[in-house]
Coordinates of C-alpha atoms and ligand atoms in Angstrom, one line a residue:
M1 CA -8.7 -55.4 2.0
T2 CA -6.2 -52.7 3.2
C3 CA -7.6 -49.7 4.8
R4 CA -7.4 -46.8 2.4
I5 CA -7.9 -44.1 5.0
R6 CA -5.0 -43.1 7.1
V7 CA -4.0 -40.4 9.4
L8 CA -1.6 -38.0 7.8
S9 CA 2.0 -37.6 9.2
D10 CA 2.7 -34.4 11.2
N11 CA 4.9 -33.2 8.4
V12 CA 2.2 -33.6 5.6
I13 CA -0.3 -31.8 8.0
S14 CA 2.2 -28.9 8.5
Q15 CA 2.6 -28.6 4.7
I16 CA -1.2 -28.4 4.3
A17 CA -1.3 -25.9 7.1
A18 CA 1.5 -24.0 5.4
G19 CA -0.9 -23.5 2.4
E20 CA -3.2 -21.5 4.6
V21 CA -0.7 -19.5 6.8
I22 CA 2.3 -19.2 4.5
E23 CA 1.1 -17.6 1.3
G24 CA 4.6 -16.4 0.4
P25 CA 7.6 -14.7 1.8
H26 CA 5.5 -11.8 3.2
A27 CA 3.6 -14.1 5.3
V28 CA 6.7 -15.7 6.6
L29 CA 8.0 -12.2 7.5
K30 CA 4.8 -11.3 9.3
E31 CA 4.9 -14.5 11.4
L32 CA 8.5 -14.2 12.4
V33 CA 8.2 -10.5 13.3
E34 CA 5.0 -11.1 15.3
N35 CA 6.9 -13.7 17.2
S36 CA 9.7 -11.2 17.9
L37 CA 7.1 -8.7 19.1
D38 CA 5.4 -11.3 21.4
A39 CA 8.9 -12.0 22.8
G40 CA 9.1 -8.4 23.9
A41 CA 11.8 -7.3 21.5
S42 CA 12.8 -3.6 21.5
S43 CA 15.0 -3.9 18.4
I44 CA 14.2 -6.0 15.3
T45 CA 16.4 -6.5 12.2
I46 CA 15.1 -8.0 8.9
A47 CA 17.1 -9.1 6.0
L48 CA 15.6 -10.1 2.6
E49 CA 17.1 -11.6 -0.4
K50 CA 15.3 -12.1 -3.8
G51 CA 12.1 -10.7 -2.5
G52 CA 12.3 -13.1 0.4
K53 CA 12.3 -16.1 -1.9
S54 CA 15.9 -17.1 -1.0
L55 CA 16.2 -15.5 2.4
I56 CA 14.0 -14.0 5.1
K57 CA 15.9 -13.4 8.3
V58 CA 14.5 -11.9 11.5
S59 CA 16.7 -11.2 14.5
D60 CA 15.4 -9.7 17.8
D61 CA 16.6 -8.9 21.3
G62 CA 13.6 -10.5 22.9
E63 CA 13.3 -12.9 25.8
G64 CA 14.9 -15.8 23.7
M65 CA 14.3 -19.6 24.1
S66 CA 16.0 -22.3 26.0
G67 CA 17.4 -25.3 24.0
E68 CA 14.4 -27.4 24.8
E69 CA 11.9 -24.6 23.9
L70 CA 13.8 -24.0 20.6
Q71 CA 13.2 -27.5 19.5
I72 CA 9.5 -27.8 20.7
A73 CA 8.8 -24.3 19.0
F74 CA 8.9 -26.1 15.6
H75 CA 6.5 -28.8 16.5
R76 CA 3.0 -28.5 15.4
H77 CA 0.5 -26.8 17.7
S78 CA 3.3 -25.9 20.1
T79 CA 2.9 -22.4 21.7
S80 CA 3.7 -20.7 24.9
K81 CA 0.9 -18.2 24.4
I82 CA -2.2 -20.2 25.5
F83 CA -2.8 -23.4 27.4
S84 CA -6.4 -23.9 27.3
A85 CA -9.4 -23.1 25.0
E86 CA -10.9 -20.7 27.5
E87 CA -7.9 -18.5 26.9
L88 CA -8.9 -18.1 23.3
V89 CA -11.5 -15.5 24.3
N90 CA -8.8 -13.4 26.0
I91 CA -5.8 -13.2 23.6
T92 CA -3.4 -10.5 24.1
S93 CA -0.5 -11.8 22.1
L94 CA -0.2 -11.6 18.3
G95 CA 0.3 -15.4 17.9
F96 CA -1.5 -18.2 19.7
R97 CA -2.2 -20.9 17.0
G98 CA 1.2 -22.5 17.4
E99 CA 1.5 -23.4 13.8
A100 CA 3.7 -20.8 12.1
L101 CA 7.1 -22.1 12.8
A102 CA 6.1 -25.8 12.1
S103 CA 4.5 -24.6 8.8
I104 CA 7.5 -22.6 7.7
A105 CA 9.9 -25.3 8.6
S106 CA 8.0 -27.9 6.6
V107 CA 8.4 -25.8 3.3
A108 CA 11.8 -24.2 3.7
R109 CA 15.3 -24.6 5.0
V110 CA 15.4 -23.0 8.4
S111 CA 18.1 -22.2 10.8
A112 CA 17.5 -20.6 14.2
V113 CA 19.7 -19.4 17.0
S114 CA 18.3 -18.4 20.4
Q115 CA 19.6 -17.5 23.8
M116 CA 17.7 -16.5 26.9
K117 CA 18.5 -13.3 28.7
D118 CA 20.5 -14.8 31.6
A119 CA 21.7 -18.0 30.0
A120 CA 25.4 -18.7 29.6
E121 CA 25.0 -20.0 26.1
G122 CA 22.5 -20.4 23.4
Y123 CA 21.3 -23.0 20.9
S124 CA 21.5 -23.4 17.2
L125 CA 18.9 -25.5 15.3
V126 CA 18.7 -26.4 11.6
I127 CA 15.4 -27.9 10.1
E128 CA 14.9 -28.7 6.4
G129 CA 11.5 -29.6 5.0
G130 CA 10.3 -30.3 8.6
I131 CA 13.2 -32.6 9.4
Q132 CA 15.7 -31.7 12.1
K133 CA 19.2 -31.7 10.7
D134 CA 21.3 -30.2 13.5
F135 CA 21.0 -29.0 17.0
V136 CA 24.0 -27.7 18.9
P137 CA 24.9 -25.2 21.7
A138 CA 26.1 -22.0 20.2
G139 CA 27.4 -18.8 21.5
A140 CA 24.9 -16.0 20.7
A141 CA 23.6 -12.7 21.9
P142 CA 20.4 -12.8 24.0
G143 CA 17.4 -13.0 21.7
T144 CA 16.4 -15.0 18.6
M145 CA 17.5 -15.1 15.0
I146 CA 15.4 -17.2 12.6
A147 CA 16.6 -17.5 9.0
V148 CA 14.2 -19.0 6.4
K149 CA 16.0 -20.0 3.1
D150 CA 14.7 -21.3 -0.2
L151 CA 11.0 -21.0 0.5
F152 CA 8.9 -23.8 -1.1
Y153 CA 12.1 -25.5 -2.3
N154 CA 10.2 -28.9 -1.7
V155 CA 6.8 -27.8 -3.0
P156 CA 7.5 -26.8 -6.7
A157 CA 3.7 -26.3 -7.3
R158 CA 3.7 -23.5 -4.8
K159 CA 7.0 -22.0 -5.8
K160 CA 5.5 -21.5 -9.2
F161 CA 2.9 -19.2 -7.8
L162 CA 5.4 -16.8 -6.4
K163 CA 5.6 -13.5 -8.3
S164 CA 8.8 -11.7 -9.5
D165 CA 11.5 -10.8 -6.9
Q166 CA 10.4 -7.2 -7.0
R167 CA 6.6 -7.9 -6.4
E168 CA 7.4 -10.3 -3.6
L169 CA 9.8 -7.6 -2.1
D170 CA 7.0 -5.0 -2.4
K171 CA 4.7 -7.3 -0.5
C172 CA 7.2 -7.9 2.2
L173 CA 7.9 -4.1 2.5
N174 CA 4.2 -3.6 2.8
I175 CA 4.0 -6.0 5.7
F176 CA 7.1 -4.4 7.3
R177 CA 5.5 -1.0 7.0
A178 CA 2.4 -2.1 8.9
L179 CA 4.5 -3.8 11.5
A180 CA 6.7 -0.7 12.0
L181 CA 3.6 1.4 12.3
S182 CA 2.0 -0.9 14.8
R183 CA 5.0 -0.5 17.2
P184 CA 6.7 2.8 16.6
E185 CA 8.6 2.5 19.9
I186 CA 10.7 -0.3 18.4
E187 CA 13.9 0.2 16.5
W188 CA 13.6 -1.3 13.1
T189 CA 16.4 -2.1 10.6
V190 CA 15.9 -3.6 7.2
F191 CA 18.5 -5.0 4.7
V192 CA 17.6 -5.8 1.2
E193 CA 20.2 -7.9 -0.7
D194 CA 22.7 -7.1 2.0
K195 CA 22.3 -3.3 1.7
L196 CA 20.9 -1.3 4.5
K197 CA 17.4 -0.1 3.2
F198 CA 15.7 1.3 6.2
K199 CA 16.7 2.2 9.8
Y200 CA 14.1 3.6 12.0
A201 CA 15.0 4.7 15.5
P202 CA 12.4 4.3 18.4
A203 CA 10.0 7.0 17.8
D204 CA 6.4 8.4 18.5
L205 CA 3.7 7.6 16.0
S206 CA 3.8 10.9 14.2
Q207 CA 7.5 10.6 13.7
R208 CA 7.2 6.9 12.5
I209 CA 4.6 8.0 9.9
G210 CA 7.0 10.6 8.7
D211 CA 9.8 8.0 8.5
I212 CA 7.7 5.8 6.3
F213 CA 5.5 8.2 4.3
G214 CA 7.5 11.4 4.3
R215 CA 7.2 14.7 6.0
E216 CA 4.3 15.9 3.8
M217 CA 2.0 13.2 5.1
R218 CA 3.0 13.7 8.6
E219 CA 2.3 17.4 8.5
G220 CA -1.2 16.9 7.2
L221 CA -2.4 14.7 10.1
I222 CA -5.0 15.5 12.6
E223 CA -4.9 13.7 16.0
V224 CA -7.7 11.3 16.9
N225 CA -8.4 10.5 20.4
L226 CA -11.7 9.3 22.0
T227 CA -12.6 6.9 24.8
N228 CA -16.1 5.6 25.3
G229 CA -17.0 2.7 27.6
P230 CA -14.9 -0.3 26.6
Y231 CA -13.6 1.4 23.5
K232 CA -10.6 3.6 23.0
I233 CA -9.1 5.0 19.9
T234 CA -5.9 7.1 19.2
G235 CA -3.8 7.8 16.1
F236 CA -4.2 10.1 13.3
A237 CA -6.4 10.9 10.3
A238 CA -5.4 13.1 7.5
D239 CA -7.3 16.1 6.4
K240 CA -9.0 16.6 3.0
S241 CA -5.9 17.6 1.2
H242 CA -4.2 14.3 2.1
T243 CA -6.6 12.0 0.4
R244 CA -5.0 9.7 -2.1
K245 CA -6.1 7.7 -5.1
T246 CA -5.6 4.2 -3.4
R247 CA -6.4 2.7 0.0
Q248 CA -2.7 2.1 0.6
Y249 CA -2.5 4.7 3.3
Q250 CA -5.3 3.3 5.4
F251 CA -4.2 1.5 8.5
I252 CA -6.4 0.2 11.4
F253 CA -4.8 -1.5 14.2
L254 CA -6.8 -3.5 16.7
N255 CA -5.0 -4.0 20.1
N256 CA -1.8 -3.4 18.1
R257 CA -2.6 -5.9 15.4
R258 CA -3.2 -4.6 11.9
I259 CA -6.5 -5.7 10.7
I260 CA -8.2 -5.5 7.3
D261 CA -11.9 -4.8 8.0
R262 CA -14.0 -3.4 5.1
R263 CA -16.9 -2.7 7.3
L264 CA -14.9 -0.6 9.7
G265 CA -13.3 1.1 6.7
F266 CA -16.8 2.0 5.5
F267 CA -17.7 3.6 8.8
I268 CA -14.5 5.7 8.5
Q269 CA -15.3 6.7 4.9
Q270 CA -18.7 7.8 6.1
A271 CA -17.0 10.2 8.5
Y272 CA -15.3 11.7 5.5
E273 CA -18.5 11.7 3.5
R274 CA -18.4 15.3 2.4
I275 CA -14.8 15.6 1.6
A276 CA -13.8 12.4 -0.1
G277 CA -14.8 11.9 -3.7
R278 CA -15.4 8.8 -5.6
D279 CA -11.7 8.2 -6.3
S280 CA -10.2 9.7 -3.3
F281 CA -9.5 7.8 -0.2
P282 CA -8.7 9.4 3.1
C283 CA -5.4 8.4 4.8
Y284 CA -5.6 7.3 8.4
F285 CA -3.6 5.5 11.0
L286 CA -6.0 4.5 13.8
Y287 CA -5.3 2.4 16.9
L288 CA -8.3 0.9 18.3
E289 CA -8.2 -0.7 21.8
M290 CA -10.8 -2.7 23.5
E291 CA -11.1 -5.5 25.8
S292 CA -10.0 -8.7 24.0
S293 CA -13.3 -10.4 25.0
L294 CA -15.1 -8.0 22.8
V295 CA -13.4 -9.3 19.7
D296 CA -12.7 -12.7 18.2
V297 CA -9.3 -12.9 16.5
N298 CA -9.5 -16.6 15.7
V299 CA -11.5 -16.3 12.6
H300 CA -8.7 -16.0 9.9
P301 CA -5.5 -18.2 9.6
A302 CA -3.3 -15.1 9.1
K303 CA -5.5 -13.2 11.8
L304 CA -5.9 -10.3 9.4
E305 CA -9.7 -10.4 9.9
V306 CA -11.5 -10.3 13.2
R307 CA -15.0 -10.5 14.3
F308 CA -16.3 -7.8 16.6
R309 CA -18.9 -8.9 19.2
Q310 CA -20.8 -5.6 18.7
E311 CA -19.8 -4.6 15.2
W312 CA -22.2 -1.7 14.8
E313 CA -21.3 -0.2 18.1
A314 CA -17.5 -0.5 17.4
G315 CA -17.9 1.0 13.8
N316 CA -20.0 3.9 15.0
F317 CA -17.5 4.7 17.7
V318 CA -14.7 4.8 15.2
K319 CA -16.7 7.0 12.9
R320 CA -17.6 9.4 15.7
A321 CA -13.9 9.6 16.7
V322 CA -12.8 10.5 13.2
H323 CA -15.7 12.9 12.8
K324 CA -14.8 14.6 16.0
A325 CA -11.1 14.9 14.9
L326 CA -11.9 16.4 11.6
G327 CA -14.3 18.9 13.1
V328 CA -17.2 20.5 11.3
D329 CA -14.9 23.4 10.2
S330 CA -12.5 21.2 8.5
F331 CA -15.3 20.2 6.1
I332 CA -15.0 23.6 4.6
P333 CA -11.8 23.9 2.8
Q334 CA -9.8 27.1 3.4
T335 CA -9.1 29.0 0.3
D336 CA -8.1 32.4 -1.0
I337 CA -9.8 32.0 -4.2
Q338 CA -12.7 34.4 -4.8
P339 CA -16.1 32.4 -5.1
R340 CA -17.0 32.0 -8.6
G341 CA -19.8 30.1 -10.5
Y342 CA -23.2 30.2 -8.7
F343 CA -22.1 32.7 -6.0
S344 CA -20.4 35.2 -8.2
Q345 CA -21.5 37.6 -10.8
P346 CA -22.8 35.5 -13.7
H347 CA -20.4 35.8 -16.6
S348 CA -21.2 34.9 -20.1
A349 CA -19.6 32.0 -21.7
Q350 CA -16.4 33.0 -23.5
R351 CA -15.9 32.3 -27.1
L352 CA -12.7 30.6 -28.1
S353 CA -10.5 30.6 -31.1
M354 CA -8.5 27.4 -31.4
N355 CA -6.0 26.1 -33.9
P356 CA -7.6 23.5 -36.2
S357 CA -5.2 20.7 -35.5
V358 CA -5.9 20.9 -31.7
Q359 CA -9.6 21.1 -32.5
A360 CA -9.2 17.9 -34.7
Q361 CA -7.5 16.0 -31.8
L362 CA -10.2 17.0 -29.3
Y363 CA -13.0 15.7 -31.6
Q364 CA -11.4 12.3 -32.2
S365 CA -12.9 9.6 -30.0
P366 CA -10.4 7.9 -27.6
V367 CA -10.4 4.7 -29.7
E368 CA -9.6 6.6 -32.8
L369 CA -6.9 8.7 -31.2
G370 CA -4.6 5.6 -30.9
Q371 CA -5.5 3.8 -34.1
S372 CA -5.6 4.5 -37.8
Q373 CA -9.1 5.7 -38.8
Q374 CA -10.6 2.4 -39.7
T375 CA -13.5 2.3 -37.3
D376 CA -17.1 2.1 -38.4
K377 CA -18.4 5.6 -39.2
S378 CA -22.0 6.7 -39.4
E379 CA -23.3 7.5 -42.7
S380 CA -23.1 11.3 -42.2
E381 CA -19.5 11.0 -41.1
Q382 CA -18.8 8.8 -44.1
Q383 CA -20.2 11.4 -46.3
S384 CA -18.1 14.1 -44.7
S385 CA -15.0 12.0 -45.2
D386 CA -15.9 11.4 -48.7
N387 CA -16.6 15.0 -49.4
G388 CA -13.4 16.3 -48.0
S389 CA -10.4 14.8 -46.5
E390 CA -11.7 15.6 -42.8
A391 CA -13.3 12.6 -41.1
Y392 CA -14.7 14.7 -38.4
Y393 CA -17.0 17.5 -38.2
I394 CA -15.0 20.4 -36.9
P395 CA -17.4 23.0 -35.2
D396 CA -16.6 26.6 -35.6
I397 CA -18.3 27.8 -32.4
L398 CA -16.7 26.9 -29.1
F399 CA -17.7 28.1 -25.7
Q400 CA -15.6 27.9 -22.6
L401 CA -17.4 27.7 -19.2
H402 CA -15.6 28.4 -15.9
D403 CA -12.2 27.8 -17.6
K404 CA -13.1 24.2 -17.3
Y405 CA -15.5 22.9 -20.0
I406 CA -15.7 23.4 -23.7
V407 CA -19.3 23.3 -25.1
T408 CA -20.0 23.2 -28.8
Q409 CA -22.5 22.0 -31.2
V410 CA -22.0 19.0 -33.6
R411 CA -24.2 17.7 -36.2
D412 CA -26.4 15.4 -34.0
G413 CA -26.4 17.6 -30.8
L414 CA -24.0 19.0 -28.5
I415 CA -20.6 18.1 -27.0
M416 CA -19.3 19.1 -23.6
I417 CA -15.6 18.5 -23.1
D418 CA -13.7 18.4 -19.8
Q419 CA -10.8 20.6 -21.0
H420 CA -8.4 19.2 -18.4
A421 CA -9.2 15.6 -19.1
A422 CA -8.9 16.1 -22.8
H423 CA -5.4 17.7 -22.4
E424 CA -4.4 14.8 -20.2
R425 CA -5.6 12.4 -22.9
I426 CA -3.5 14.0 -25.5
L427 CA -0.4 14.0 -23.3
Y428 CA -1.1 10.3 -22.5
E429 CA -1.2 9.4 -26.2
T430 CA 2.0 11.3 -27.0
A431 CA 3.7 9.6 -24.1
L432 CA 2.4 6.1 -25.1
K433 CA 3.7 6.8 -28.6
A434 CA 7.1 7.9 -27.4
L435 CA 7.3 4.9 -25.0
T436 CA 6.6 2.3 -27.7
S437 CA 8.6 3.9 -30.5
G438 CA 11.4 5.2 -28.5
S439 CA 11.3 8.3 -30.6
A440 CA 10.8 10.8 -27.7
V441 CA 11.9 14.4 -28.3
T442 CA 13.5 15.7 -25.2
Q443 CA 14.3 19.3 -24.0
K444 CA 17.2 20.1 -21.9
Q445 CA 16.4 22.2 -18.8
L446 CA 18.4 25.3 -18.2
F447 CA 17.9 24.8 -14.4
P448 CA 17.7 21.1 -13.6
R449 CA 15.2 20.3 -10.9
L450 CA 15.5 18.1 -7.8
I451 CA 12.7 15.8 -6.9
E452 CA 12.5 14.0 -3.5
F453 CA 10.4 11.0 -2.7
T454 CA 9.4 9.2 0.4
P455 CA 11.1 5.8 0.7
M456 CA 7.9 4.1 -0.4
E457 CA 7.5 6.3 -3.4
D458 CA 11.0 5.8 -4.3
Q459 CA 10.6 2.0 -4.4
L460 CA 8.0 2.5 -7.1
F461 CA 9.9 5.3 -8.9
E462 CA 13.0 3.1 -9.3
Q463 CA 10.9 0.7 -11.3
L464 CA 9.3 3.5 -13.4
L465 CA 12.6 5.3 -14.2
P466 CA 13.4 3.3 -17.4
C467 CA 10.0 4.0 -18.8
L468 CA 10.2 7.7 -18.0
N469 CA 13.7 7.9 -19.6
N470 CA 12.1 6.3 -22.7
M471 CA 9.3 8.9 -22.7
G472 CA 11.8 11.7 -23.0
F473 CA 12.6 12.5 -19.4
G474 CA 16.3 12.7 -18.5
I475 CA 16.3 11.8 -14.8
K476 CA 19.3 10.6 -12.8
P477 CA 19.6 9.3 -9.2
F478 CA 20.9 12.1 -7.0
G479 CA 21.4 11.0 -3.4
P480 CA 18.9 9.0 -1.2
H481 CA 15.4 9.0 -2.6
T482 CA 16.3 12.1 -4.7
Y483 CA 16.5 12.5 -8.4
L484 CA 17.8 15.2 -10.8
I485 CA 15.5 16.1 -13.7
E486 CA 17.9 17.3 -16.5
S487 CA 15.5 17.2 -19.4
I488 CA 11.8 16.7 -20.0
P489 CA 9.7 15.7 -23.0
G490 CA 9.6 18.3 -25.8
G491 CA 6.9 20.8 -25.5
G492 CA 6.3 20.0 -21.8
K493 CA 6.9 22.1 -18.7
I494 CA 7.6 21.2 -15.1
S495 CA 4.6 21.9 -13.0
V496 CA 4.7 22.5 -9.3
E497 CA 1.2 21.3 -8.7
G498 CA 0.1 17.8 -7.9
G499 CA 1.3 14.4 -8.9
L500 CA 4.9 13.5 -9.0
A501 CA 5.9 17.1 -8.9
R502 CA 4.8 17.2 -5.2
G503 CA 8.3 16.8 -3.9
M504 CA 10.0 19.2 -6.2
R505 CA 12.3 22.0 -5.1
Ligands
ADP1 P1 2.6 -19.0 18.1 O1 3.3 -17.7 17.9 O2 1.2 -19.0 17.6 O3 2.7 -19.4 19.6 P2 4.8 -20.1 16.5 O4 4.8 -21.4 15.8 O5 4.8 -18.8 15.7 O6 3.3 -20.1 17.3 O7 5.9 -20.1 17.6 C1 5.9 -21.1 18.6 C2 6.5 -20.7 19.9 O8 7.9 -20.4 19.7 C3 6.0 -19.4 20.4 O9 4.8 -19.6 21.1 C4 7.1 -18.8 21.3 O10 7.1 -19.4 22.6 C5 8.3 -19.4 20.5 N1 9.0 -18.4 19.7 C6 8.9 -18.3 18.4 N2 9.6 -17.1 17.9 C7 10.2 -16.6 19.1 C8 11.1 -15.5 19.2 N3 11.5 -14.8 18.2 N4 11.5 -15.4 20.5 C9 11.1 -16.0 21.5 N5 10.2 -17.1 21.4 C10 9.8 -17.4 20.2
MG2 MG1 3.7 -17.0 16.0

């Protein structure tokens, strides 16, 4: 009987390893750039095509590789970063597993050119699906260029799982932002579909945050700086006014490696306890440094998660640093508004008169707002619709409290309405209708307004633009990351507070 168990070939093992390490183009980008950083690069250029599906190219001016090294680099478990298992407890480089290049080369068409700083010439290597196709001397600049084409061309099952070009591009750019933040002293250049997308000169951290997230973010930052025993933390945390509705602006770097650590995030959130609400997340860019022996980075294939030897201690240290930076005073927001409510003269609820059609809209349930009125109705409601044409009980007494809430009686009790939320709901339904029916009424503005975005917001806005135009906005591109609003949906007005209007001038 033939033996059914065999040892897999290196190429198959690499493809399997690629399943863990190379999730998609963004993971390739991360591995290539981390190699450039480990090679001591001071300038890194990235080129992406079709969201990285057809090309991810990373060029650096780092130490380069000899011809022999260039070939070995693509073998499985080949690394210049560690030599023994003991070194695993003391890792200072970003890479050490020696599997990224082999994994990438097993699932793509790769060409690489590298030259060492003082060498007379460099070498060029081509590998497709793990098989070396070409290796020749080549004239090159000192440093390394690695181009990864047609990712997963030989693994159709994995290719199918890739998202749209735009989604994959977004993921790549998110990785790029984290890398650019991890090393602001480096010059970064990014081309997308052959067009220059970002160029960041060497900078300090605050400037880099501004490059990426815009001036407004940069100006709202408070410096964080604390050292205690083996721990040191530097960076910035934003004050209360810079909380956002997503965690997208939360960055923790550990020894210059971006990490995702929910527990550490939790400690930081605690430092913000009294200012951050349920849906508001503080923005921060924190750089934690500690002896590499106090942390195990070898617990996650992409090295995104780490294990702290003293998790509680590390977490508390970070929390204390953020707490100290925010200062007790910053918990109390500065405001010119006179105190109202409990601390002011009690004023009686105000009686409102309201146009009946607005009242009717306010008293419809969210479900009914969007549909024809076919929902189940209680007996009493049924009666009322039978008696008259009105399906809803329209109360005649309304009270407004603190310019915020409307309180009134209905047949079975009382209703309290958050005025602002109700208004938003009405606008939302109108916008939805316009979006689906394409029947938006627009209103030309006498004075068109300019709106300016950060590069990251612009990326998103470009995608939203067709929808906004459908909804009745007349918005045109007007220079880099800037748009001109010529018309807005009928009945609306441009607000200068909050939301998209933040960058308006
Ligand atoms: P690791 O980074 O874990 O060592 P990789 O497969 O990513 O493994 O890379 C293998 C080796 O190739 C690295 O250890 C390094 O010596 C070399 N290498 C890869 N990319 C570069 C680069 N851009 N410049 C110089 N050397 C590189
Ligand atoms: Mg590597």
